[in-house]
């Protein structure tokens, strides 16, 4: 179980066990559904947009600790951000989990970078990358008002 030991760091376990921002958002202005058939993770992202600011964000879903922790960390990170900042974070996260030559982006606050780094370990486990990116792709779909279910396949 050394893979799990490496991967399921304390923060991931904590967020996976008690996800933040979990539940339906009654004030939502957009939502999107996502599905990772490889692992069986499903997620719904709820967004409340105020012009271009993410006033509130929450999620509901079922899945492995990685998918829940990623959604939990992501929603905490995105709350209060504007759409441009959110796109920068999404791009950085995507690079972080898919490319071992990570470059620091000057436009992201250190606090946020540290939160994103928590999940960077998944890049060594291609199956788990999909668990970690599901929430982000689904968030992106909600942002684009895409009502089709997002799938990692
Ligand atoms: Zn999963």
Coordinates of N, CA and C and ligand atoms in Angstrom, one line a residue:
X1 N 0.8 -1.2 0.0 CA 0.0 0.0 0.0 C 0.9 1.3 0.0
X2 N 2.1 1.1 -0.5 CA 3.0 2.3 -0.5 C 2.5 3.4 -1.4
X3 N 1.8 3.0 -2.5 CA 1.2 4.0 -3.3 C 0.2 4.9 -2.6
X4 N -0.6 4.2 -1.8 CA -1.6 5.0 -1.0 C -0.9 5.9 0.0
X5 N 0.2 5.4 0.6 CA 0.9 6.2 1.6 C 1.4 7.5 1.0
X6 N 2.0 7.3 -0.2 CA 2.6 8.5 -0.8 C 1.5 9.5 -1.2
X7 N 0.4 8.9 -1.7 CA -0.6 9.7 -2.4 C -1.5 10.3 -1.5
X8 N -2.0 9.5 -0.5 CA -3.0 10.0 0.4 C -2.4 10.8 1.5
X9 N -1.9 11.9 1.3 CA -1.3 12.7 2.3 C -2.4 13.1 3.3
X10 N -1.9 13.6 4.4 CA -2.8 13.9 5.5 C -3.9 14.9 5.1
X11 N -3.5 15.9 4.3 CA -4.5 16.9 3.8 C -5.6 16.3 3.0
X12 N -5.1 15.4 2.1 CA -6.1 14.7 1.2 C -7.1 13.9 1.9
X13 N -6.5 13.1 2.9 CA -7.4 12.3 3.7 C -8.4 13.1 4.5
X14 N -7.9 14.2 5.0 CA -8.8 15.1 5.8 C -9.9 15.7 4.9
X15 N -9.5 16.2 3.8 CA -10.5 16.8 2.9 C -11.5 15.7 2.3
X16 N -10.9 14.5 2.1 CA -11.7 13.4 1.5 C -12.7 13.0 2.5
X17 N -12.3 13.0 3.8 CA -13.2 12.5 4.9 C -14.3 13.6 5.2
X18 N -13.9 14.8 5.3 CA -14.8 15.9 5.6 C -14.7 17.0 4.6
X19 N -15.2 16.8 3.4 CA -15.1 17.8 2.3 C -15.7 19.1 2.7
X20 N -15.0 20.2 2.3 CA -15.5 21.6 2.6 C -16.4 21.9 1.4
X21 N -17.3 22.9 1.7 CA -18.2 23.4 0.6 C -19.0 22.2 -0.1
X22 N -19.4 21.3 0.7 CA -20.2 20.1 0.2 C -21.7 20.4 0.4
X23 N -22.4 20.2 -0.7 CA -23.9 20.3 -0.6 C -24.4 21.2 -1.8
X24 N -25.7 21.2 -1.9 CA -26.3 22.0 -3.0 C -26.2 23.5 -2.7
X25 N -26.1 24.3 -3.7 CA -26.1 25.7 -3.5 C -27.4 26.3 -4.0
X26 N -28.2 26.7 -3.1 CA -29.6 27.1 -3.5 C -29.5 28.4 -4.4
X27 N -28.5 29.2 -4.2 CA -28.4 30.5 -4.9 C -27.6 30.3 -6.2
X28 N -27.4 29.1 -6.7 CA -26.6 28.8 -7.9 C -27.1 29.6 -9.1
X29 N -26.1 30.0 -9.9 CA -26.5 30.6 -11.2 C -26.0 29.7 -12.4
X30 N -25.2 28.7 -12.0 CA -24.8 27.7 -13.0 C -24.4 26.4 -12.3
X31 N -24.5 25.3 -13.0 CA -24.0 24.0 -12.5 C -23.5 23.1 -13.6
X32 N -22.8 22.1 -13.3 CA -22.4 21.1 -14.3 C -22.1 19.8 -13.6
X33 N -22.3 18.7 -14.4 CA -22.1 17.4 -13.9 C -20.8 16.7 -14.5
X34 N -20.1 16.0 -13.7 CA -18.9 15.3 -14.2 C -18.9 13.9 -13.8
X35 N -18.2 13.1 -14.5 CA -18.1 11.6 -14.3 C -16.8 11.1 -14.7
X36 N -16.2 10.3 -13.8 CA -14.9 9.7 -14.2 C -15.2 8.2 -14.2
X37 N -15.5 7.6 -15.3 CA -15.9 6.2 -15.4 C -14.8 5.2 -14.9
X38 N -13.6 5.6 -15.1 CA -12.5 4.7 -14.7 C -12.5 4.3 -13.2
X39 N -12.9 5.4 -12.4 CA -12.9 5.2 -10.9 C -14.3 5.1 -10.3
X40 N -15.2 5.7 -11.1 CA -16.6 5.8 -10.6 C -16.9 7.0 -9.9
X41 N -16.1 8.0 -10.0 CA -16.3 9.3 -9.3 C -17.4 10.1 -10.1
X42 N -18.3 10.6 -9.4 CA -19.3 11.6 -10.0 C -19.3 12.8 -9.2
X43 N -19.6 13.9 -9.8 CA -19.6 15.2 -9.2 C -20.5 16.2 -9.8
X44 N -21.1 17.1 -9.0 CA -21.9 18.2 -9.5 C -21.3 19.5 -8.9
X45 N -21.0 20.4 -9.7 CA -20.4 21.7 -9.2 C -21.5 22.7 -9.3
X46 N -21.7 23.5 -8.2 CA -22.7 24.6 -8.3 C -21.9 25.9 -8.1
X47 N -22.3 26.8 -9.0 CA -21.6 28.1 -9.0 C -22.6 29.3 -8.8
X48 N -22.2 30.2 -8.0 CA -23.0 31.5 -8.0 C -22.1 32.6 -8.4
X49 N -22.4 33.0 -9.6 CA -21.6 34.1 -10.2 C -22.2 35.5 -10.0
X50 N -21.4 36.4 -9.7 CA -21.8 37.8 -9.6 C -21.0 38.6 -10.6
X51 N -21.6 38.8 -11.8 CA -20.8 39.3 -12.9 C -19.6 38.3 -13.2
X52 N -18.4 38.8 -13.0 CA -17.3 37.8 -13.3 C -16.7 37.2 -12.1
X53 N -17.3 37.4 -10.9 CA -16.8 37.0 -9.7 C -17.5 35.7 -9.2
X54 N -16.7 34.7 -8.7 CA -17.3 33.5 -8.1 C -17.7 33.8 -6.7
X55 N -19.0 34.2 -6.5 CA -19.4 34.6 -5.2 C -19.5 33.4 -4.3
X56 N -20.0 32.3 -4.8 CA -20.0 31.1 -4.0 C -19.9 29.9 -4.9
X57 N -19.4 28.8 -4.3 CA -19.2 27.6 -5.1 C -19.3 26.4 -4.1
X58 N -20.0 25.4 -4.6 CA -20.1 24.2 -3.7 C -20.2 22.9 -4.7
X59 N -20.1 21.8 -4.1 CA -20.2 20.6 -4.9 C -20.9 19.5 -4.1
X60 N -21.4 18.5 -4.9 CA -22.0 17.3 -4.4 C -21.3 16.2 -5.2
X61 N -21.1 15.0 -4.6 CA -20.6 13.9 -5.4 C -20.2 12.7 -4.5
X62 N -19.8 11.7 -5.3 CA -19.4 10.5 -4.6 C -18.2 10.0 -5.4
X63 N -17.3 9.5 -4.6 CA -16.1 9.0 -5.3 C -15.0 8.7 -4.3
X64 N -13.8 8.6 -4.8 CA -12.6 8.2 -4.0 C -12.1 9.5 -3.2
X65 N -11.2 9.3 -2.3 CA -10.7 10.4 -1.5 C -10.1 11.4 -2.3
X66 N -9.4 11.0 -3.4 CA -8.7 12.0 -4.2 C -9.7 13.0 -4.9
X67 N -10.8 12.4 -5.5 CA -11.7 13.2 -6.2 C -12.4 14.2 -5.2
X68 N -12.8 13.7 -4.0 CA -13.5 14.5 -3.1 C -12.5 15.6 -2.5
X69 N -11.3 15.2 -2.2 CA -10.3 16.2 -1.7 C -10.0 17.2 -2.7
X70 N -9.9 16.8 -4.0 CA -9.6 17.8 -5.0 C -10.8 18.8 -5.1
X71 N -12.0 18.3 -5.1 CA -13.2 19.2 -5.2 C -13.2 20.1 -4.0
X72 N -12.9 19.6 -2.8 CA -13.0 20.3 -1.6 C -11.9 21.5 -1.6
X73 N -10.7 21.1 -2.0 CA -9.6 22.1 -2.1 C -9.9 23.1 -3.2
X74 N -10.4 22.7 -4.3 CA -10.7 23.6 -5.4 C -11.8 24.6 -5.1
X75 N -12.8 24.1 -4.4 CA -13.9 25.1 -4.1 C -13.4 26.1 -3.1
X76 N -12.6 25.7 -2.2 CA -12.1 26.6 -1.2 C -11.2 27.7 -1.9
X77 N -10.5 27.2 -2.9 CA -9.5 28.1 -3.6 C -10.2 29.1 -4.5
X78 N -11.4 28.7 -5.1 CA -12.0 29.5 -6.1 C -13.0 30.5 -5.6
X79 N -13.5 30.2 -4.4 CA -14.5 31.2 -3.8 C -13.9 32.6 -3.7
X80 N -14.6 33.5 -4.3 CA -14.2 34.9 -4.2 C -13.3 35.3 -5.4
X81 N -12.8 34.4 -6.2 CA -11.9 34.7 -7.3 C -12.8 35.2 -8.5
X82 N -12.1 35.9 -9.4 CA -12.8 36.3 -10.6 C -12.5 35.2 -11.7
X83 N -13.2 35.3 -12.8 CA -13.1 34.3 -13.8 C -11.6 34.2 -14.4
X84 N -11.0 35.3 -14.5 CA -9.6 35.3 -15.1 C -8.7 34.5 -14.1
X85 N -8.8 34.9 -12.8 CA -7.9 34.2 -11.8 C -8.2 32.7 -11.8
X86 N -9.5 32.4 -11.9 CA -9.9 30.9 -11.9 C -9.3 30.2 -13.1
X87 N -9.2 30.8 -14.3 CA -8.6 30.2 -15.4 C -7.1 30.0 -15.3
X88 N -6.5 31.0 -14.6 CA -5.1 30.9 -14.4 C -4.8 29.7 -13.4
X89 N -5.6 29.6 -12.4 CA -5.4 28.5 -11.4 C -5.7 27.1 -12.1
X90 N -6.7 27.1 -12.9 CA -7.1 25.8 -13.6 C -5.9 25.4 -14.5
X91 N -5.3 26.4 -15.3 CA -4.2 26.1 -16.2 C -3.0 25.6 -15.4
X92 N -2.8 26.3 -14.3 CA -1.6 25.9 -13.4 C -1.8 24.5 -12.9
X93 N -3.0 24.2 -12.4 CA -3.3 22.9 -11.8 C -3.1 21.8 -12.8
X94 N -3.6 22.1 -14.0 CA -3.5 21.1 -15.1 C -2.1 20.8 -15.4
X95 N -1.3 21.8 -15.4 CA 0.2 21.6 -15.7 C 0.8 20.9 -14.6
X96 N 0.4 21.2 -13.4 CA 1.0 20.6 -12.2 C 0.8 19.1 -12.1
X97 N -0.3 18.6 -12.5 CA -0.6 17.2 -12.4 C -0.2 16.4 -13.7
X98 N 0.1 17.1 -14.8 CA 0.3 16.4 -16.0 C 1.8 16.6 -16.5
X99 N 2.5 17.5 -15.9 CA 3.8 17.8 -16.4 C 4.8 17.9 -15.2
X100 N 5.8 17.1 -15.2 CA 6.7 17.1 -14.1 C 7.7 18.3 -14.1
X101 N 7.8 19.0 -15.2 CA 8.5 20.2 -15.2 C 7.7 21.4 -14.8
X102 N 7.3 21.4 -13.5 CA 6.4 22.5 -13.2 C 7.1 23.8 -13.1
X103 N 6.4 24.8 -13.6 CA 6.9 26.2 -13.5 C 6.0 27.0 -12.6
X104 N 6.7 27.8 -11.8 CA 5.9 28.7 -10.9 C 5.3 29.8 -11.7
X105 N 4.0 30.0 -11.5 CA 3.3 31.2 -12.1 C 3.4 32.4 -11.2
X106 N 3.8 33.5 -11.7 CA 4.0 34.7 -10.9 C 2.7 35.3 -10.5
X107 N 1.6 34.8 -11.2 CA 0.3 35.5 -11.0 C -0.5 34.8 -9.9
X108 N 0.0 33.8 -9.3 CA -0.8 33.1 -8.3 C -0.2 33.3 -6.9
X109 N -1.0 33.7 -5.9 CA -0.5 33.9 -4.5 C 0.1 32.6 -4.0
X110 N 1.1 32.7 -3.1 CA 1.8 31.6 -2.6 C 0.8 30.6 -1.8
X111 N -0.1 31.2 -1.1 CA -1.1 30.4 -0.4 C -1.8 29.4 -1.3
X112 N -2.2 30.0 -2.4 CA -3.0 29.2 -3.4 C -2.1 28.1 -4.0
X113 N -0.9 28.5 -4.3 CA 0.1 27.5 -4.9 C 0.3 26.3 -4.0
X114 N 0.4 26.6 -2.7 CA 0.6 25.5 -1.7 C -0.6 24.6 -1.7
X115 N -1.8 25.1 -1.8 CA -3.0 24.3 -1.8 C -3.0 23.4 -3.0
X116 N -2.6 24.0 -4.2 CA -2.6 23.2 -5.4 C -1.5 22.1 -5.3
X117 N -0.4 22.4 -4.7 CA 0.7 21.5 -4.6 C 0.3 20.2 -3.8
X118 N -0.7 20.3 -2.9 CA -1.1 19.1 -2.2 C -1.4 18.0 -3.1
X119 N -2.0 18.3 -4.2 CA -2.5 17.2 -5.1 C -1.5 16.9 -6.2
X120 N -0.3 17.6 -6.2 CA 0.6 17.4 -7.3 C 1.2 16.0 -7.4
X121 N 1.2 15.3 -6.2 CA 1.7 13.9 -6.2 C 1.0 12.9 -7.1
X122 N -0.3 13.3 -7.5 CA -1.0 12.4 -8.3 C -0.4 12.2 -9.7
X123 N 0.4 13.1 -10.1 CA 0.9 13.1 -11.5 C 1.8 11.8 -11.8
X124 N 2.2 11.1 -10.7 CA 3.0 9.9 -10.9 C 2.0 8.7 -11.0
X125 N 0.7 8.9 -10.9 CA -0.3 7.9 -11.0 C -1.3 8.3 -12.0
X126 N -1.1 8.0 -13.3 CA -2.0 8.5 -14.3 C -3.5 8.2 -14.1
X127 N -3.8 7.0 -13.4 CA -5.2 6.7 -13.1 C -5.8 7.8 -12.2
X128 N -5.0 8.3 -11.3 CA -5.4 9.2 -10.3 C -5.5 10.6 -10.7
X129 N -4.8 10.9 -11.8 CA -4.9 12.3 -12.4 C -6.3 12.6 -12.7
X130 N -7.0 11.6 -13.3 CA -8.4 11.9 -13.7 C -9.3 12.1 -12.5
X131 N -9.0 11.5 -11.4 CA -9.8 11.7 -10.2 C -9.6 13.1 -9.7
X132 N -8.3 13.6 -9.8 CA -8.0 14.9 -9.3 C -8.4 16.0 -10.2
X133 N -8.5 15.8 -11.5 CA -8.9 16.9 -12.4 C -10.4 16.9 -12.7
X134 N -11.1 15.9 -12.3 CA -12.5 15.8 -12.6 C -13.3 17.1 -12.1
X135 N -13.0 17.5 -10.9 CA -13.7 18.7 -10.3 C -13.4 19.9 -11.1
X136 N -12.1 20.0 -11.6 CA -11.7 21.2 -12.3 C -12.3 21.3 -13.7
X137 N -12.4 20.1 -14.4 CA -13.0 20.1 -15.7 C -14.5 20.4 -15.5
X138 N -15.1 19.9 -14.5 CA -16.6 20.1 -14.3 C -16.8 21.6 -13.9
X139 N -15.9 22.1 -13.1 CA -16.0 23.6 -12.8 C -16.0 24.4 -14.1
X140 N -15.0 24.1 -14.9 CA -14.8 24.8 -16.2 C -16.1 24.7 -17.1
X141 N -16.7 23.5 -17.1 CA -18.0 23.4 -17.8 C -19.1 24.3 -17.3
X142 N -19.1 24.4 -15.9 CA -20.2 25.2 -15.3 C -19.9 26.7 -15.7
X143 N -18.7 27.0 -15.7 CA -18.3 28.4 -16.1 C -18.7 28.7 -17.5
X144 N -18.5 27.7 -18.4 CA -18.9 27.9 -19.8 C -20.4 27.7 -20.0
X145 N -21.1 27.4 -19.0 CA -22.5 27.0 -19.1 C -22.8 25.8 -20.0
X146 N -21.9 24.9 -19.9 CA -21.9 23.7 -20.6 C -22.8 22.7 -19.9
X147 N -23.9 22.3 -20.4 CA -24.9 21.4 -19.7 C -24.6 19.9 -20.0
X148 N -23.8 19.6 -20.9 CA -23.5 18.2 -21.2 C -22.6 17.7 -20.1
X149 N -22.8 16.4 -19.7 CA -22.0 15.8 -18.7 C -20.5 15.8 -19.1
X150 N -19.7 16.2 -18.2 CA -18.2 16.1 -18.4 C -17.8 14.7 -18.1
X151 N -17.0 14.1 -19.0 CA -16.4 12.8 -18.7 C -14.9 12.9 -18.9
X152 N -14.2 12.2 -18.1 CA -12.7 12.2 -18.2 C -12.2 11.3 -19.3
X153 N -13.2 10.5 -19.9 CA -12.8 9.7 -21.0 C -12.8 10.4 -22.3
Ligands
LIG1 ZN1 -11.3 8.5 -8.1

